[in-house]
mmCIF file of C-alpha atoms in Angstrom:
data_model
loop_
_atom_site.group_PDB
_atom_site.id
_atom_site.type_symbol
_atom_site.label_atom_id
_atom_site.label_comp_id
_atom_site.label_asym_id
_atom_site.label_seq_id
_atom_site.Cartn_x
_atom_site.Cartn_y
_atom_site.Cartn_z
ATOM 1 C CA MET A 140 0.298 -0.417 0.213
ATOM 2 C CA ARG A 141 1.375 3.391 -1.280
ATOM 3 C CA TYR A 142 0.363 6.782 0.779
ATOM 4 C CA GLY A 143 -0.325 10.036 -0.848
ATOM 5 C CA VAL A 144 0.906 13.452 -0.294
ATOM 6 C CA PRO A 145 -0.924 16.343 0.234
ATOM 7 C CA ASP A 146 -1.460 19.024 -2.053
ATOM 8 C CA SER A 147 1.238 21.379 -1.786
ATOM 9 C CA SER A 148 -0.861 24.299 -2.707
ATOM 10 C CA ASP A 149 -3.235 24.543 -0.145
ATOM 11 C CA THR A 150 -1.613 25.184 3.082
ATOM 12 C CA SER A 151 -4.543 25.567 5.287
ATOM 13 C CA LEU A 152 -5.053 21.709 5.435
ATOM 14 C CA THR A 153 -4.811 19.944 8.931
ATOM 15 C CA SER A 154 -3.225 16.572 9.311
ATOM 16 C CA ASN A 155 -6.779 15.513 9.892
ATOM 17 C CA GLN A 156 -8.044 16.373 6.231
ATOM 18 C CA ILE A 157 -5.152 15.314 4.304
ATOM 19 C CA SER A 158 -6.178 13.107 1.342
ATOM 20 C CA PHE A 159 -4.652 9.247 0.770
ATOM 21 C CA TYR A 160 -4.380 7.421 -2.760
ATOM 22 C CA SER A 161 -3.762 3.972 -3.036
ATOM 23 C CA PHE A 162 -3.501 1.566 -5.768
ATOM 24 C CA SER A 163 -6.695 -0.595 -6.825
ATOM 25 C CA ASP A 164 -5.446 -3.714 -5.016
ATOM 26 C CA SER A 165 -5.950 -2.120 -1.672
ATOM 27 C CA ASP A 166 -9.722 -1.564 -2.895
ATOM 28 C CA ALA A 167 -10.013 -5.684 -3.363
ATOM 29 C CA MET A 168 -8.364 -6.364 0.099
ATOM 30 C CA THR A 169 -10.926 -4.318 2.040
ATOM 31 C CA ASP A 170 -13.990 -6.122 -0.191
ATOM 32 C CA ARG A 171 -12.388 -9.277 1.112
ATOM 33 C CA LEU A 172 -14.359 -10.814 4.213
ATOM 34 C CA PRO A 173 -11.877 -11.391 6.971
ATOM 35 C CA ASP A 174 -12.836 -15.223 7.060
ATOM 36 C CA GLN A 175 -13.016 -15.973 3.296
ATOM 37 C CA ASP A 176 -10.802 -18.756 2.343
ATOM 38 C CA VAL A 177 -7.984 -18.138 -0.570
ATOM 39 C CA ASN A 178 -8.364 -21.025 -1.911
ATOM 40 C CA MET A 179 -12.263 -21.471 -2.282
ATOM 41 C CA GLU A 180 -11.061 -17.938 -4.440
ATOM 42 C CA ARG A 181 -8.722 -19.672 -6.374
ATOM 43 C CA GLU A 182 -11.314 -22.259 -7.622
ATOM 44 C CA THR A 183 -13.786 -19.755 -8.247
ATOM 45 C CA SER A 184 -11.230 -18.125 -10.505
ATOM 46 C CA SER A 185 -10.337 -21.251 -12.535
ATOM 47 C CA GLY A 186 -13.630 -21.558 -13.594
ATOM 48 C CA LEU A 187 -13.952 -25.399 -13.412
ATOM 49 C CA VAL A 188 -16.758 -26.599 -12.243
ATOM 50 C CA LEU A 189 -16.715 -29.858 -9.774
ATOM 51 C CA LEU A 190 -18.971 -32.615 -9.822
ATOM 52 C CA PRO A 191 -20.124 -33.520 -6.225
ATOM 53 C CA PRO A 192 -18.038 -35.179 -4.327
ATOM 54 C CA GLU A 193 -19.655 -38.692 -4.282
ATOM 55 C CA LEU A 194 -19.764 -38.962 -7.734
ATOM 56 C CA TRP A 195 -15.841 -38.383 -8.151
ATOM 57 C CA SER A 196 -14.054 -41.564 -9.340
ATOM 58 C CA LYS A 197 -10.440 -42.497 -9.917
ATOM 59 C CA ASN A 198 -10.702 -41.663 -13.674
ATOM 60 C CA TYR A 199 -12.638 -38.428 -13.111
ATOM 61 C CA LEU A 200 -9.924 -37.226 -11.111
ATOM 62 C CA ILE A 201 -6.959 -38.502 -12.805
ATOM 63 C CA TYR A 202 -7.949 -37.964 -16.449
ATOM 64 C CA GLY A 203 -10.042 -34.552 -16.006
ATOM 65 C CA SER A 204 -8.004 -32.236 -17.221
ATOM 66 C CA GLY A 205 -7.058 -29.379 -13.857
ATOM 67 C CA VAL A 206 -9.591 -31.616 -11.750
ATOM 68 C CA LEU A 207 -7.312 -33.370 -9.490
ATOM 69 C CA SER A 208 -5.659 -30.403 -8.147
ATOM 70 C CA GLU A 209 -9.036 -28.606 -7.884
ATOM 71 C CA ALA A 210 -10.525 -31.739 -6.285
ATOM 72 C CA THR A 211 -7.707 -31.704 -3.646
ATOM 73 C CA LEU A 212 -8.175 -28.092 -2.880
ATOM 74 C CA ALA A 213 -12.021 -28.354 -2.286
ATOM 75 C CA HIS A 214 -12.098 -31.677 -0.898
ATOM 76 C CA PRO A 215 -8.620 -33.464 0.399
ATOM 77 C CA ALA A 216 -10.098 -36.213 2.540
ATOM 78 C CA ARG A 217 -12.887 -37.319 -0.137
ATOM 79 C CA VAL A 218 -9.439 -37.735 -2.906
ATOM 80 C CA ALA A 219 -7.469 -39.339 -0.362
ATOM 81 C CA GLU A 220 -10.556 -41.385 0.438
ATOM 82 C CA ILE A 221 -10.862 -42.601 -2.945
ATOM 83 C CA PHE A 222 -7.300 -43.362 -3.907
ATOM 84 C CA ALA A 223 -7.395 -45.366 -0.415
ATOM 85 C CA ALA A 224 -9.903 -47.543 -1.870
ATOM 86 C CA ILE A 225 -8.230 -48.251 -4.842
ATOM 87 C CA GLN A 226 -4.914 -49.394 -3.115
ATOM 88 C CA ASN A 227 -7.328 -51.802 -1.074
ATOM 89 C CA SER A 228 -8.708 -53.554 -3.578
ATOM 90 C CA PRO A 229 -8.198 -57.062 -4.355
ATOM 91 C CA ALA A 230 -6.250 -57.463 -7.822
ATOM 92 C CA PRO A 231 -8.452 -58.715 -10.623
ATOM 93 C CA VAL A 232 -8.452 -62.319 -11.263
ATOM 94 C CA SER A 233 -6.514 -63.203 -14.573
ATOM 95 C CA ALA A 234 -7.959 -65.403 -16.769
ATOM 96 C CA PHE A 235 -4.458 -67.693 -17.354
ATOM 97 C CA ASN A 236 -4.620 -68.197 -13.377
ATOM 98 C CA ASN A 237 -8.051 -70.163 -13.850
ATOM 99 C CA PRO A 238 -7.750 -72.182 -17.213
ATOM 100 C CA ILE A 239 -11.334 -73.618 -18.440
ATOM 101 C CA THR A 240 -11.548 -76.923 -17.924
ATOM 102 C CA SER A 241 -12.246 -78.817 -20.983
ATOM 103 C CA THR A 242 -14.734 -81.368 -21.076
ATOM 104 C CA SER A 243 -13.994 -84.695 -22.166
ATOM 105 C CA SER A 244 -14.764 -85.810 -25.370
ATOM 106 C CA ASN A 245 -16.162 -88.757 -23.841
ATOM 107 C CA LEU A 246 -18.964 -86.988 -22.334
ATOM 108 C CA LEU A 247 -20.194 -84.767 -25.209
ATOM 109 C CA PRO A 248 -23.483 -86.561 -26.704
ATOM 110 C CA ARG A 249 -22.702 -87.937 -30.228
ATOM 111 C CA PRO A 250 -24.410 -86.790 -33.493
ATOM 112 C CA ALA A 251 -26.337 -89.379 -35.308
ATOM 113 C CA PRO A 252 -25.085 -89.831 -38.525
ATOM 114 C CA PRO A 253 -26.816 -88.855 -41.674
ATOM 115 C CA ARG A 254 -29.632 -91.349 -42.875
ATOM 116 C CA ILE A 255 -28.801 -92.843 -46.225
ATOM 117 C CA THR A 256 -31.508 -93.940 -48.902
ATOM 118 C CA PRO A 257 -33.600 -96.938 -47.008
ATOM 119 C CA TYR A 258 -33.552 -100.070 -49.009
ATOM 120 C CA ASP A 259 -36.414 -101.056 -50.501
ATOM 121 C CA GLY A 260 -35.482 -104.620 -50.984
ATOM 122 C CA THR A 261 -35.095 -105.039 -54.978
ATOM 123 C CA PRO A 262 -32.261 -106.631 -56.165
ATOM 124 C CA ASN A 263 -31.407 -103.662 -58.348
ATOM 125 C CA ASN A 264 -30.284 -101.444 -55.491
ATOM 126 C CA LEU A 265 -28.965 -104.130 -53.335
ATOM 127 C CA ARG A 266 -25.577 -103.091 -54.585
ATOM 128 C CA ALA A 267 -25.836 -99.586 -54.268
ATOM 129 C CA PHE A 268 -26.969 -99.628 -50.551
ATOM 130 C CA CYS A 269 -24.458 -102.272 -49.633
ATOM 131 C CA SER A 270 -21.836 -99.858 -50.710
ATOM 132 C CA GLN A 271 -23.486 -96.720 -49.195
ATOM 133 C CA LEU A 272 -24.073 -98.381 -46.081
ATOM 134 C CA ILE A 273 -20.564 -99.653 -45.753
ATOM 135 C CA ASN A 274 -18.910 -96.177 -46.880
ATOM 136 C CA GLN A 275 -21.445 -94.479 -44.479
ATOM 137 C CA ILE A 276 -20.353 -96.747 -41.054
ATOM 138 C CA GLN A 277 -16.566 -95.968 -42.078
ATOM 139 C CA ASP A 278 -16.892 -92.666 -42.135
ATOM 140 C CA SER A 279 -18.750 -92.160 -38.999
ATOM 141 C CA GLU A 280 -16.574 -95.171 -37.371
ATOM 142 C CA GLY A 281 -16.365 -93.346 -33.892
ATOM 143 C CA HIS A 282 -20.256 -93.263 -33.888
ATOM 144 C CA PHE A 283 -20.316 -97.402 -33.992
ATOM 145 C CA PRO A 284 -18.114 -98.468 -31.048
ATOM 146 C CA THR A 285 -19.033 -102.175 -31.399
ATOM 147 C CA GLU A 286 -20.314 -104.695 -34.587
ATOM 148 C CA ILE A 287 -23.697 -104.778 -32.928
ATOM 149 C CA SER A 288 -23.998 -101.490 -33.472
ATOM 150 C CA LYS A 289 -23.373 -101.208 -36.896
ATOM 151 C CA VAL A 290 -25.386 -103.788 -37.614
ATOM 152 C CA ARG A 291 -28.227 -102.204 -35.483
ATOM 153 C CA PHE A 292 -27.847 -99.250 -37.669
ATOM 154 C CA ALA A 293 -27.852 -101.004 -40.723
ATOM 155 C CA TYR A 294 -31.252 -102.931 -39.970
ATOM 156 C CA GLN A 295 -32.770 -99.513 -39.315
ATOM 157 C CA CYS A 296 -31.637 -98.318 -42.965
ATOM 158 C CA LEU A 297 -34.065 -101.005 -44.311
ATOM 159 C CA GLY A 298 -37.096 -100.255 -45.723
ATOM 160 C CA SER A 299 -40.630 -102.107 -45.992
ATOM 161 C CA GLY A 300 -39.503 -103.953 -48.865
ATOM 162 C CA ALA A 301 -36.341 -105.157 -47.319
ATOM 163 C CA LEU A 302 -38.113 -106.160 -43.947
ATOM 164 C CA ILE A 303 -40.984 -108.318 -45.259
ATOM 165 C CA LYS A 304 -37.667 -110.431 -47.167
ATOM 166 C CA MET A 305 -35.312 -110.100 -44.185
ATOM 167 C CA ARG A 306 -37.907 -110.348 -40.904
ATOM 168 C CA SER A 307 -36.906 -113.614 -40.244
ATOM 169 C CA PRO A 308 -33.231 -113.832 -39.455
ATOM 170 C CA PHE A 309 -33.468 -110.106 -38.154
ATOM 171 C CA ARG A 310 -36.281 -111.141 -35.595
ATOM 172 C CA CYS A 311 -33.216 -110.862 -32.837
ATOM 173 C CA LEU A 312 -32.577 -107.268 -33.655
ATOM 174 C CA GLU A 313 -36.103 -106.594 -32.510
ATOM 175 C CA ASP A 314 -36.534 -108.920 -30.013
ATOM 176 C CA THR A 315 -33.387 -109.197 -27.336
ATOM 177 C CA ASN A 316 -34.760 -112.471 -25.777
ATOM 178 C CA ILE A 317 -34.159 -114.332 -28.835
ATOM 179 C CA PRO A 318 -30.630 -115.067 -29.862
ATOM 180 C CA GLN A 319 -29.040 -113.248 -31.835
ATOM 181 C CA GLU A 320 -28.159 -115.019 -35.428
ATOM 182 C CA ILE A 321 -26.445 -111.879 -36.759
ATOM 183 C CA VAL A 322 -23.689 -110.415 -34.637
ATOM 184 C CA THR A 323 -21.416 -108.597 -37.021
ATOM 185 C CA LEU A 324 -22.118 -106.281 -40.485
ATOM 186 C CA ASP A 325 -20.387 -109.020 -42.240
ATOM 187 C CA GLN A 326 -22.903 -111.387 -41.462
ATOM 188 C CA PHE A 327 -26.017 -109.044 -41.910
ATOM 189 C CA ILE A 328 -24.843 -108.270 -45.746
ATOM 190 C CA LYS A 329 -24.438 -111.902 -46.248
ATOM 191 C CA ALA A 330 -28.050 -112.355 -45.073
ATOM 192 C CA LEU A 331 -29.081 -109.875 -47.429
ATOM 193 C CA LYS A 332 -27.690 -110.811 -50.274
ATOM 194 C CA GLN A 333 -29.101 -114.099 -49.701
ATOM 195 C CA ARG A 334 -32.660 -113.159 -49.123
ATOM 196 C CA CYS A 335 -32.752 -110.333 -51.741
ATOM 197 C CA GLN A 336 -29.900 -110.864 -54.754
ATOM 198 C CA ASP A 337 -31.349 -110.871 -57.987
ATOM 199 C CA PRO A 338 -32.311 -114.568 -59.182
ATOM 200 C CA ALA A 339 -30.906 -114.401 -62.302
ATOM 201 C CA LEU A 340 -27.435 -113.316 -61.371
ATOM 202 C CA LEU A 341 -27.196 -116.693 -59.147
ATOM 203 C CA ASP A 342 -28.850 -118.606 -62.058
ATOM 204 C CA LYS A 343 -25.775 -117.101 -64.304
ATOM 205 C CA ALA A 344 -23.413 -117.936 -61.542
ATOM 206 C CA ILE A 345 -24.394 -121.552 -61.160
ATOM 207 C CA SER A 346 -24.418 -121.583 -64.430
ATOM 208 C CA MET A 347 -20.894 -120.916 -64.964
ATOM 209 C CA GLU A 348 -19.924 -123.031 -62.338
ATOM 210 C CA GLY A 349 -21.365 -125.994 -64.316
ATOM 211 C CA ASP A 350 -19.669 -125.163 -67.342
ATOM 212 C CA ALA A 351 -16.460 -124.920 -65.916
#
Protein backbone atom coordinates (compact mmCIF):
# COMPACT_ATOMS: atom_id res chain seq x y z
CA MET A 1 0.00 0.00 0.00
CA ARG A 2 1.30 3.45 -0.90
CA TYR A 3 0.28 6.69 0.77
CA GLY A 4 -0.25 9.93 -1.10
CA VAL A 5 1.09 13.37 -0.14
CA PRO A 6 -1.06 16.42 0.51
CA ASP A 7 -1.50 19.02 -2.17
CA SER A 8 1.26 21.60 -1.53
CA SER A 9 -0.79 24.47 -3.05
CA ASP A 10 -3.21 24.38 -0.15
CA THR A 11 -1.30 25.07 3.09
CA SER A 12 -4.41 25.49 5.18
CA LEU A 13 -5.22 21.78 5.33
CA THR A 14 -4.71 20.11 8.63
CA SER A 15 -3.34 16.66 9.17
CA ASN A 16 -6.86 15.32 9.69
CA GLN A 17 -7.98 16.65 6.33
CA ILE A 18 -5.19 15.12 4.31
CA SER A 19 -6.49 12.93 1.48
CA PHE A 20 -4.78 9.61 0.80
CA TYR A 21 -4.65 7.68 -2.47
CA SER A 22 -4.03 3.99 -2.93
CA PHE A 23 -3.77 1.46 -5.70
CA SER A 24 -6.76 -0.59 -6.83
CA ASP A 25 -5.44 -3.70 -5.10
CA SER A 26 -6.05 -2.09 -1.73
CA ASP A 27 -9.74 -1.76 -2.64
CA ALA A 28 -9.86 -5.48 -3.38
CA MET A 29 -8.35 -6.23 -0.02
CA THR A 30 -10.97 -4.16 1.78
CA ASP A 31 -13.74 -5.99 -0.13
CA ARG A 32 -12.56 -9.46 1.05
CA LEU A 33 -14.19 -10.81 4.16
CA PRO A 34 -11.85 -11.48 7.08
CA ASP A 35 -12.61 -15.25 7.19
CA GLN A 36 -12.76 -15.84 3.43
CA ASP A 37 -10.57 -18.76 2.19
CA VAL A 38 -8.07 -17.82 -0.47
CA ASN A 39 -8.31 -21.32 -1.96
CA MET A 40 -12.04 -20.89 -2.53
CA GLU A 41 -11.35 -17.75 -4.53
CA ARG A 42 -8.74 -19.63 -6.57
CA GLU A 43 -11.21 -22.41 -7.33
CA THR A 44 -13.84 -19.90 -8.41
CA SER A 45 -11.42 -17.97 -10.57
CA SER A 46 -10.37 -21.13 -12.47
CA GLY A 47 -13.84 -21.45 -13.93
CA LEU A 48 -13.87 -25.26 -13.34
CA VAL A 49 -17.13 -26.67 -12.02
CA LEU A 50 -16.63 -29.95 -10.16
CA LEU A 51 -19.10 -32.77 -9.84
CA PRO A 52 -20.54 -33.43 -6.39
CA PRO A 53 -17.93 -35.26 -4.26
CA GLU A 54 -20.07 -38.41 -4.00
CA LEU A 55 -19.84 -38.82 -7.79
CA TRP A 56 -16.06 -38.62 -7.99
CA SER A 57 -14.04 -41.59 -9.19
CA LYS A 58 -10.41 -42.40 -9.92
CA ASN A 59 -10.79 -41.87 -13.67
CA TYR A 60 -12.63 -38.60 -13.12
CA LEU A 61 -9.85 -37.25 -10.90
CA ILE A 62 -6.93 -38.46 -13.02
CA TYR A 63 -8.09 -37.91 -16.58
CA GLY A 64 -10.12 -34.75 -16.09
CA SER A 65 -8.06 -31.70 -17.02
CA GLY A 66 -7.27 -29.81 -13.80
CA VAL A 67 -9.80 -31.82 -11.81
CA LEU A 68 -7.35 -33.45 -9.42
CA SER A 69 -5.78 -30.19 -8.24
CA GLU A 70 -9.11 -28.45 -7.81
CA ALA A 71 -10.65 -31.46 -6.06
CA THR A 72 -7.68 -31.70 -3.70
CA LEU A 73 -8.11 -28.04 -2.74
CA ALA A 74 -11.86 -28.33 -2.28
CA HIS A 75 -12.19 -31.76 -0.60
CA PRO A 76 -8.81 -33.34 0.20
CA ALA A 77 -10.39 -35.94 2.47
CA ARG A 78 -12.62 -37.23 -0.34
CA VAL A 79 -9.66 -37.47 -2.74
CA ALA A 80 -7.65 -39.42 -0.17
CA GLU A 81 -10.60 -41.74 0.41
CA ILE A 82 -10.89 -42.57 -3.31
CA PHE A 83 -7.21 -43.40 -3.77
CA ALA A 84 -7.11 -45.39 -0.53
CA ALA A 85 -10.00 -47.53 -1.77
CA ILE A 86 -8.10 -48.23 -5.00
CA GLN A 87 -5.03 -49.44 -3.14
CA ASN A 88 -7.05 -51.71 -0.86
CA SER A 89 -9.13 -53.28 -3.64
CA PRO A 90 -8.20 -56.90 -4.56
CA ALA A 91 -6.27 -57.46 -7.75
CA PRO A 92 -8.38 -58.66 -10.69
CA VAL A 93 -8.26 -62.38 -11.28
CA SER A 94 -6.40 -63.23 -14.45
CA ALA A 95 -7.98 -65.65 -16.87
CA PHE A 96 -4.61 -67.36 -17.23
CA ASN A 97 -4.61 -68.28 -13.53
CA ASN A 98 -7.92 -70.11 -13.90
CA PRO A 99 -7.82 -72.07 -17.13
CA ILE A 100 -11.14 -73.43 -18.28
CA THR A 101 -11.30 -77.16 -17.84
CA SER A 102 -12.15 -78.71 -21.16
CA THR A 103 -14.98 -81.20 -21.12
CA SER A 104 -13.98 -84.70 -21.99
CA SER A 105 -15.04 -85.72 -25.46
CA ASN A 106 -16.40 -88.95 -24.01
CA LEU A 107 -19.08 -87.00 -22.14
CA LEU A 108 -20.29 -85.11 -25.18
CA PRO A 109 -23.31 -86.56 -27.00
CA ARG A 110 -22.36 -87.97 -30.34
CA PRO A 111 -24.36 -86.63 -33.27
CA ALA A 112 -26.38 -89.18 -35.15
CA PRO A 113 -24.82 -90.03 -38.51
CA PRO A 114 -26.68 -88.91 -41.62
CA ARG A 115 -29.27 -91.40 -42.71
CA ILE A 116 -28.86 -93.16 -46.02
CA THR A 117 -31.58 -94.00 -48.51
CA PRO A 118 -33.63 -96.90 -47.09
CA TYR A 119 -33.22 -100.11 -49.05
CA ASP A 120 -36.42 -101.19 -50.76
CA GLY A 121 -35.48 -104.87 -51.06
CA THR A 122 -35.12 -104.92 -54.86
CA PRO A 123 -32.10 -106.69 -56.39
CA ASN A 124 -31.25 -103.73 -58.62
CA ASN A 125 -30.58 -101.47 -55.64
CA LEU A 126 -28.83 -104.02 -53.44
CA ARG A 127 -25.27 -103.35 -54.56
CA ALA A 128 -25.67 -99.57 -54.34
CA PHE A 129 -27.23 -99.88 -50.88
CA CYS A 130 -24.46 -102.12 -49.53
CA SER A 131 -21.78 -99.78 -50.87
CA GLN A 132 -23.50 -96.74 -49.39
CA LEU A 133 -24.02 -98.51 -46.06
CA ILE A 134 -20.38 -99.57 -45.70
CA ASN A 135 -19.08 -96.11 -46.65
CA GLN A 136 -21.43 -94.46 -44.17
CA ILE A 137 -20.30 -96.68 -41.30
CA GLN A 138 -16.62 -96.22 -42.13
CA ASP A 139 -16.98 -92.43 -42.31
CA SER A 140 -18.75 -92.40 -38.92
CA GLU A 141 -16.66 -95.11 -37.30
CA GLY A 142 -16.53 -93.27 -33.98
CA HIS A 143 -20.31 -93.52 -33.74
CA PHE A 144 -20.25 -97.31 -33.97
CA PRO A 145 -17.88 -98.66 -31.29
CA THR A 146 -19.09 -102.28 -31.60
CA GLU A 147 -20.12 -104.64 -34.38
CA ILE A 148 -23.63 -104.99 -33.02
CA SER A 149 -24.07 -101.21 -33.16
CA LYS A 150 -23.19 -101.34 -36.87
CA VAL A 151 -25.71 -104.14 -37.39
CA ARG A 152 -28.49 -102.23 -35.63
CA PHE A 153 -27.79 -99.14 -37.71
CA ALA A 154 -27.87 -101.19 -40.91
CA TYR A 155 -31.18 -102.72 -39.84
CA GLN A 156 -32.65 -99.23 -39.38
CA CYS A 157 -31.72 -98.44 -42.98
CA LEU A 158 -33.99 -101.14 -44.40
CA GLY A 159 -37.19 -100.09 -46.08
CA SER A 160 -40.51 -101.90 -45.85
CA GLY A 161 -39.77 -104.09 -48.88
CA ALA A 162 -36.50 -105.33 -47.43
CA LEU A 163 -37.98 -105.86 -43.97
CA ILE A 164 -40.60 -108.21 -45.37
CA LYS A 165 -37.86 -110.40 -46.81
CA MET A 166 -35.46 -110.09 -43.89
CA ARG A 167 -37.77 -110.12 -40.86
CA SER A 168 -37.25 -113.80 -40.14
CA PRO A 169 -33.43 -113.79 -39.79
CA PHE A 170 -33.47 -110.32 -38.24
CA ARG A 171 -36.02 -111.03 -35.51
CA CYS A 172 -33.19 -111.04 -32.97
CA LEU A 173 -32.67 -107.35 -33.72
CA GLU A 174 -36.27 -106.58 -32.75
CA ASP A 175 -36.57 -108.88 -29.75
CA THR A 176 -33.61 -109.16 -27.39
CA ASN A 177 -35.02 -112.40 -25.93
CA ILE A 178 -34.35 -114.22 -29.20
CA PRO A 179 -30.80 -115.56 -29.61
CA GLN A 180 -28.82 -113.43 -31.98
CA GLU A 181 -28.08 -115.03 -35.31
CA ILE A 182 -26.41 -111.95 -36.80
CA VAL A 183 -23.80 -110.18 -34.68
CA THR A 184 -21.44 -108.67 -37.29
CA LEU A 185 -21.87 -106.40 -40.29
CA ASP A 186 -20.51 -109.08 -42.63
CA GLN A 187 -23.18 -111.50 -41.44
CA PHE A 188 -25.81 -108.84 -42.01
CA ILE A 189 -24.72 -108.19 -45.61
CA LYS A 190 -24.48 -111.90 -46.40
CA ALA A 191 -27.98 -112.52 -45.07
CA LEU A 192 -29.24 -109.54 -47.03
CA LYS A 193 -27.73 -110.85 -50.25
CA GLN A 194 -29.23 -114.29 -49.70
CA ARG A 195 -32.76 -112.89 -49.42
CA CYS A 196 -32.60 -109.95 -51.80
CA GLN A 197 -30.09 -111.00 -54.44
CA ASP A 198 -31.13 -110.96 -58.08
CA PRO A 199 -32.14 -114.54 -58.97
CA ALA A 200 -30.87 -114.03 -62.53
CA LEU A 201 -27.37 -113.36 -61.25
CA LEU A 202 -27.49 -116.46 -59.09
CA ASP A 203 -28.63 -118.59 -62.02
CA LYS A 204 -25.86 -117.14 -64.18
CA ALA A 205 -23.25 -117.91 -61.52
CA ILE A 206 -24.52 -121.48 -61.18
CA SER A 207 -24.46 -122.03 -64.94
CA MET A 208 -20.90 -120.70 -65.17
CA GLU A 209 -19.81 -123.09 -62.43
CA GLY A 210 -21.47 -125.98 -64.29
CA ASP A 211 -19.71 -125.10 -67.54
CA ALA A 212 -16.39 -125.03 -65.76
